[in-house]
Coordinates of C-alpha atoms in Angstrom, one line a residue:
Chain A
M150 CA -214.4 2.5 85.4
A151 CA -211.2 1.9 87.5
T152 CA -210.8 -1.3 86.2
E153 CA -210.6 -0.9 82.7
E154 CA -207.8 2.4 83.5
E155 CA -206.1 0.0 85.7
N156 CA -204.6 -1.7 82.7
N157 CA -204.6 1.5 80.6
E158 CA -200.6 1.9 80.3
F159 CA -199.2 2.0 77.1
Y160 CA -195.5 2.4 75.2
L161 CA -194.3 1.5 72.6
R162 CA -190.4 1.7 71.1
Y163 CA -189.3 0.5 67.8
Y164 CA -185.7 0.4 66.3
V165 CA -184.1 -0.7 63.5
G166 CA -180.7 0.4 62.6
H167 CA -177.3 -0.9 61.5
K168 CA -173.6 0.2 61.6
G169 CA -171.5 0.6 58.6
K170 CA -169.3 2.9 56.2
F171 CA -172.4 5.8 57.0
G172 CA -172.2 5.5 60.8
H173 CA -174.3 4.1 62.8
E174 CA -177.6 4.4 60.3
F175 CA -181.0 4.1 62.0
L176 CA -184.6 4.7 62.3
E177 CA -186.3 4.9 66.2
F178 CA -189.4 5.5 67.5
E179 CA -191.7 5.9 70.6
F180 CA -195.1 6.1 71.9
R181 CA -195.1 7.2 75.1
P182 CA -198.1 6.9 78.2
D183 CA -198.1 11.0 77.9
G184 CA -198.7 11.2 74.3
K185 CA -195.5 11.9 73.4
L186 CA -194.2 10.9 69.5
R187 CA -190.3 10.9 69.5
Y188 CA -188.8 10.0 66.4
A189 CA -185.4 9.9 65.3
N190 CA -183.6 8.9 61.7
N191 CA -179.8 9.2 62.0
S192 CA -177.2 8.8 59.0
N193 CA -173.8 10.3 57.9
Y194 CA -174.6 9.0 54.5
K195 CA -172.9 12.1 52.8
N196 CA -172.3 13.3 55.9
D197 CA -175.9 14.1 56.8
T198 CA -176.8 14.5 60.0
I199 CA -179.5 13.2 62.5
I200 CA -183.0 14.1 61.8
R201 CA -184.9 14.7 65.7
K202 CA -188.7 14.9 65.7
E203 CA -191.2 14.9 68.6
V204 CA -195.1 15.8 69.1
Y205 CA -197.9 15.4 71.8
L206 CA -200.6 13.0 70.5
T207 CA -203.9 13.1 71.7
P208 CA -205.7 10.1 73.0
A209 CA -207.5 9.4 70.3
V210 CA -204.1 8.6 68.1
L211 CA -202.8 6.6 70.8
R212 CA -205.7 4.3 71.1
E213 CA -205.6 3.9 67.1
C214 CA -202.1 2.7 67.8
R215 CA -203.2 0.0 70.2
R216 CA -205.6 -1.4 68.4
I217 CA -203.4 -1.5 65.9
I218 CA -201.2 -3.3 68.3
A219 CA -203.9 -5.4 69.4
E220 CA -205.4 -6.9 66.0
S221 CA -202.1 -8.5 64.9
E222 CA -201.7 -10.5 68.2
I223 CA -197.9 -9.7 68.7
M224 CA -198.3 -9.4 72.2
K225 CA -198.8 -13.6 72.1
E226 CA -195.9 -13.5 70.0
D227 CA -191.8 -14.7 71.0
D228 CA -188.7 -13.7 70.0
N229 CA -186.5 -17.0 71.3
N230 CA -187.1 -18.6 67.6
W231 CA -186.7 -15.5 65.6
P232 CA -183.1 -14.6 64.1
E233 CA -180.8 -13.2 66.4
P234 CA -179.1 -9.5 65.1
D235 CA -176.3 -9.9 63.6
R236 CA -173.8 -7.5 61.3
V237 CA -176.7 -6.8 58.9
G238 CA -178.7 -5.0 61.1
R239 CA -180.9 -5.4 64.1
Q240 CA -184.3 -4.6 65.0
E241 CA -186.1 -4.1 68.4
L242 CA -189.6 -3.8 69.2
E243 CA -190.5 -2.9 72.6
I244 CA -194.1 -2.5 73.8
V245 CA -196.1 -2.1 77.1
M246 CA -200.0 -2.9 76.9
G247 CA -201.9 -3.5 79.8
N248 CA -200.4 -5.7 82.3
E249 CA -197.8 -7.2 79.6
H250 CA -194.7 -6.1 78.3
I251 CA -192.6 -7.3 75.5
S252 CA -189.1 -6.5 73.9
F253 CA -188.2 -8.5 71.1
T254 CA -185.1 -8.2 69.1
T255 CA -184.3 -9.6 65.8
S256 CA -182.1 -9.5 62.8
K257 CA -183.1 -7.1 59.6
I258 CA -185.8 -8.6 57.6
G259 CA -185.2 -8.3 53.9
S260 CA -188.5 -10.2 52.5
L261 CA -190.8 -12.8 53.0
V262 CA -188.6 -15.0 51.9
D263 CA -186.8 -14.1 55.2
V264 CA -189.6 -14.8 57.0
Q265 CA -190.7 -18.2 55.6
S266 CA -187.0 -19.7 55.9
S267 CA -187.1 -18.5 59.3
A268 CA -187.5 -20.9 62.8
D269 CA -191.2 -19.2 63.3
P270 CA -192.6 -17.9 60.3
E271 CA -195.9 -17.3 61.8
G272 CA -194.9 -15.3 64.4
L273 CA -191.8 -13.2 62.5
R274 CA -194.7 -12.8 60.1
I275 CA -196.8 -10.8 62.3
F276 CA -193.8 -8.6 63.6
Y277 CA -193.0 -8.4 59.9
Y278 CA -196.2 -7.0 58.6
L279 CA -196.9 -4.9 62.1
V280 CA -193.4 -2.8 61.9
Q281 CA -194.4 -1.9 58.6
D282 CA -198.1 -0.4 59.6
L283 CA -196.7 1.2 62.0
K284 CA -193.8 2.8 59.7
C285 CA -196.5 3.9 57.8
F286 CA -198.7 5.1 60.4
V287 CA -196.0 7.3 62.0
F288 CA -194.6 8.6 58.9
S289 CA -198.2 9.6 57.9
L290 CA -198.0 11.8 61.7
I291 CA -194.6 12.5 61.2
S292 CA -194.7 14.4 57.5
L293 CA -198.3 15.7 58.5
H294 CA -197.4 17.6 61.2
F295 CA -194.0 18.9 60.1
K296 CA -193.7 18.6 56.5
I297 CA -194.2 21.5 54.0
K298 CA -195.9 20.8 50.8
P299 CA -194.1 21.7 47.6
I300 CA -195.9 24.0 45.4
Chain B
M36 CA -195.0 16.0 93.8
Q37 CA -193.3 19.4 94.0
G38 CA -195.7 22.0 95.1
G39 CA -195.3 23.9 92.1
G40 CA -199.2 24.6 91.6
A41 CA -200.9 27.8 92.8
A42 CA -204.1 27.0 94.2
E43 CA -206.1 29.2 91.8
G44 CA -209.6 28.1 92.8
E45 CA -210.3 25.5 90.5
A46 CA -211.6 22.6 91.2
L47 CA -209.2 19.7 91.0
D48 CA -210.0 15.8 90.5
F49 CA -208.5 14.6 93.7
E50 CA -208.8 11.1 92.5
P51 CA -207.8 8.6 95.1
E52 CA -204.4 7.2 92.7
D53 CA -201.4 8.1 92.6
D54 CA -200.3 10.2 89.5
D55 CA -196.8 11.3 88.9
L56 CA -195.8 13.4 86.2
M57 CA -193.4 12.7 84.5
D58 CA -190.0 14.3 84.0
E59 CA -189.9 16.5 80.5
D60 CA -187.9 13.9 79.0
G61 CA -188.1 10.8 80.7
A62 CA -185.4 9.2 83.0
P63 CA -183.4 7.3 80.1
D64 CA -182.7 4.8 82.7
A65 CA -184.5 1.5 81.6
D66 CA -184.6 0.3 85.2
A67 CA -184.6 2.6 86.9
S68 CA -188.0 3.5 88.9
P69 CA -188.2 6.8 91.2
P70 CA -189.5 5.4 94.5
H71 CA -192.8 5.3 94.5
P72 CA -194.6 4.7 98.0
K73 CA -197.0 1.7 97.9
L74 CA -199.9 1.8 95.7
K75 CA -203.5 0.8 96.4
S76 CA -204.7 0.1 93.3
A77 CA -202.5 -0.9 90.0
I78 CA -202.6 2.2 88.6
T79 CA -198.9 3.4 88.4
S80 CA -197.0 6.7 86.6
G81 CA -196.9 7.4 83.6
A82 CA -193.6 7.9 82.9
A83 CA -191.9 5.7 80.3
P84 CA -189.9 3.8 80.5
S85 CA -190.5 4.0 84.4
L86 CA -193.3 2.1 84.5
S87 CA -193.6 0.8 87.9
A88 CA -196.6 -1.5 87.9
P89 CA -194.9 -5.5 87.9
K90 CA -195.9 -7.0 84.0
K91 CA -195.5 -10.0 82.3
T92 CA -192.4 -9.7 80.6
K93 CA -191.2 -11.4 77.4
G94 CA -188.7 -11.2 75.0
R95 CA -184.7 -11.3 74.6
G96 CA -184.5 -7.4 74.7
F97 CA -185.1 -8.5 78.5
R98 CA -182.1 -11.0 78.6
Q99 CA -179.6 -8.6 76.4
E100 CA -177.0 -6.6 77.8
T101 CA -178.9 -3.3 77.1
D102 CA -176.7 -1.3 74.6
T103 CA -175.4 2.0 76.3
N104 CA -176.7 3.8 73.6
R105 CA -180.6 2.3 73.8
N106 CA -181.7 4.2 76.3
N107 CA -180.0 7.9 75.3
R108 CA -181.1 7.8 71.8
L109 CA -184.2 9.0 72.4
S110 CA -183.8 11.1 75.4
G111 CA -183.0 14.6 75.6
S112 CA -183.9 17.9 74.4
D113 CA -183.0 18.7 71.3
F114 CA -186.1 16.7 69.3
D115 CA -187.6 19.4 66.7
S116 CA -190.8 20.6 67.7
L117 CA -193.5 23.5 66.8
T118 CA -194.3 25.9 69.0
T119 CA -197.4 26.3 70.6
E120 CA -199.0 29.6 70.8
G121 CA -201.8 29.2 73.1
G122 CA -202.6 27.2 76.4
P123 CA -203.4 23.5 76.0
G124 CA -205.6 21.9 73.4
P125 CA -205.1 20.9 70.0
Q126 CA -202.2 21.8 68.3
R127 CA -201.6 23.2 64.9
S128 CA -199.2 21.4 62.5
I129 CA -197.0 22.9 59.9
E130 CA -199.3 24.6 57.1
G131 CA -203.0 23.5 59.1
W132 CA -205.4 21.4 61.4
I133 CA -205.0 17.2 61.3
I134 CA -207.5 15.4 62.6
L135 CA -207.7 11.6 62.7
V136 CA -210.5 9.6 61.5
T137 CA -210.9 5.8 63.2
G138 CA -213.2 3.0 62.4
V139 CA -213.0 3.7 58.7
H140 CA -213.8 0.9 57.0
E141 CA -211.9 -1.2 55.1
E142 CA -213.1 -1.0 51.7
A143 CA -213.6 2.7 51.8
Q144 CA -211.7 4.5 48.9
E145 CA -210.2 8.3 49.3
D146 CA -213.2 9.6 47.5
D147 CA -215.7 8.0 49.9
L148 CA -213.4 10.5 52.5
Q149 CA -213.5 13.4 50.6
N150 CA -217.5 13.3 50.3
A151 CA -217.9 13.3 53.6
F152 CA -214.8 15.2 55.1
G153 CA -214.8 17.8 51.8
E154 CA -217.8 19.7 53.2
Y155 CA -216.4 21.4 56.1
G156 CA -213.6 22.6 54.4
E157 CA -211.1 21.8 51.6
I158 CA -209.1 19.0 52.3
K159 CA -205.5 19.8 52.2
N160 CA -203.8 16.6 52.9
L161 CA -205.1 13.2 53.1
H162 CA -203.4 10.0 54.2
L163 CA -205.6 7.2 53.7
N164 CA -203.1 3.9 54.8
L165 CA -203.3 0.1 53.6
D166 CA -203.1 -2.3 55.5
R167 CA -199.5 -4.1 54.4
R168 CA -200.8 -7.5 54.1
T169 CA -203.9 -7.2 52.7
G170 CA -204.2 -4.2 51.2
F171 CA -207.6 -3.1 52.4
V172 CA -207.8 0.2 54.0
K173 CA -205.9 -0.1 57.5
G174 CA -208.8 1.6 59.3
Y175 CA -207.7 5.0 60.2
A176 CA -207.0 8.2 57.8
L177 CA -205.4 11.4 58.7
I178 CA -207.2 14.6 57.2
E179 CA -205.8 18.4 57.0
Y180 CA -207.6 21.6 56.8
E181 CA -206.4 24.7 56.6
R182 CA -208.2 26.3 59.1
A183 CA -209.0 25.4 62.9
E184 CA -212.8 25.9 62.5
E185 CA -213.7 23.8 59.6
A186 CA -211.5 20.9 61.3
K187 CA -213.6 21.4 64.5
N188 CA -216.6 21.4 62.4
A189 CA -215.6 18.9 60.5
I190 CA -214.9 17.2 64.1
E191 CA -218.7 17.6 66.0
N192 CA -220.3 16.7 62.8
L193 CA -218.8 13.6 61.8
N194 CA -217.8 12.1 64.9
G195 CA -219.6 8.9 65.9
S196 CA -221.6 9.0 62.1
E197 CA -221.8 6.7 59.9
L198 CA -219.2 5.7 57.0
L199 CA -219.8 3.1 54.7
T200 CA -222.1 1.1 57.1
Q201 CA -219.7 1.7 59.5
N202 CA -219.6 4.6 62.5
I203 CA -216.9 6.8 62.3
Y204 CA -214.7 8.5 65.2
V205 CA -213.1 11.9 64.9
D206 CA -211.0 14.0 66.6
W207 CA -208.0 16.3 67.1
A208 CA -204.4 14.1 66.0
F209 CA -201.8 16.3 68.0
S210 CA -202.0 18.1 71.0
S211 CA -199.7 20.9 72.4
G212 CA -198.9 19.0 75.7
P213 CA -198.7 15.5 77.7
I214 CA -202.0 13.7 78.7
N215 CA -202.9 13.6 82.5
E216 CA -205.2 11.0 83.7
S217 CA -207.9 13.1 83.5
I218 CA -207.9 12.9 79.2
R219 CA -206.9 9.2 79.6
R220 CA -210.4 9.1 81.4
K221 CA -211.9 9.9 78.5
N222 CA -213.4 13.5 79.2
A223 CA -213.7 16.3 77.6
R224 CA -211.3 18.6 79.4
P225 CA -208.3 19.9 78.0
T226 CA -205.2 19.1 78.5
R227 CA -203.6 20.8 81.4
D228 CA -199.7 22.1 81.1
R229 CA -197.7 19.8 83.3
R230 CA -198.9 21.0 86.5
S231 CA -198.2 18.8 89.4
R232 CA -201.1 17.2 91.7
S233 CA -201.0 17.6 95.5
P234 CA -199.6 15.1 97.6
R235 CA -202.0 12.0 98.0
R236 CA -203.6 11.8 101.2
R237 CA -202.1 9.5 103.8
Y238 CA -204.8 7.5 105.8

């Protein structure tokens, strides 16, 4: 049992944001090894303020997150041919899984057109879809835990 | 760690590995690791980002200057959370209890889940997310029941059962406290509240 557990570390952080007229607008979330999920969404649009939520997830949820990442095979990719972050925006994806630690940064991706026309369409596509799947997962978790249903 | 734990006569697991419970908010420095004694095994503390086992690293994020704010955005203590009543274990969400179903068949529909899970209580919320690339079901679902007992029954009865020829696994989604090593070992013991471990035996 010990050998499998030795590589059991898991950490994930995703950030997407830009700085502009409405301040530093960003979305960021983090899955910590102890199960804590932290979520932050900031904008000064119409003088809005930052939203910060946190909740502890069960091991079952972390396991599912790991499965999503493993299935995407993002850990095999590399960002060295991905577009650099620019004025338009920035994305960061940092994952620790087992004995590997990736920390990718790239610009914002508007659509598949941006993916196709990049220098590493295959890798960037994996990133593109994984980010969407992770957002779906996190938004579901956060909204189910915190949001009240309207009547 | 700090020997705050009072001896309560509970049988504690003295596992022969390091188990540093992290600070509540985690040190924000990406690179600073608290000084660890030399570990026999590769198992490390769970604190992020102060992971201590050497890793294969990859990516521009390691080569770039860390934006001063990067380490601060998710640290600090002003994050909203729901207060926990009672001890460790599953946590109630804003209006009910949420369970996670995994192993869901890629062609499953909401109705399939409604039929299986509706038996244990009225489903207040159901999220069956799709894979953004393929359009098939991603593989998990989140279901909300109003009462803990309904959720508990669903878990007990449907965990490991079959749905559309595939085994599904059902468990609580949210917990009132952090995962510690004994939970990671996948046994059924409830989460303990941040109790610090006794110091490792020194041979």
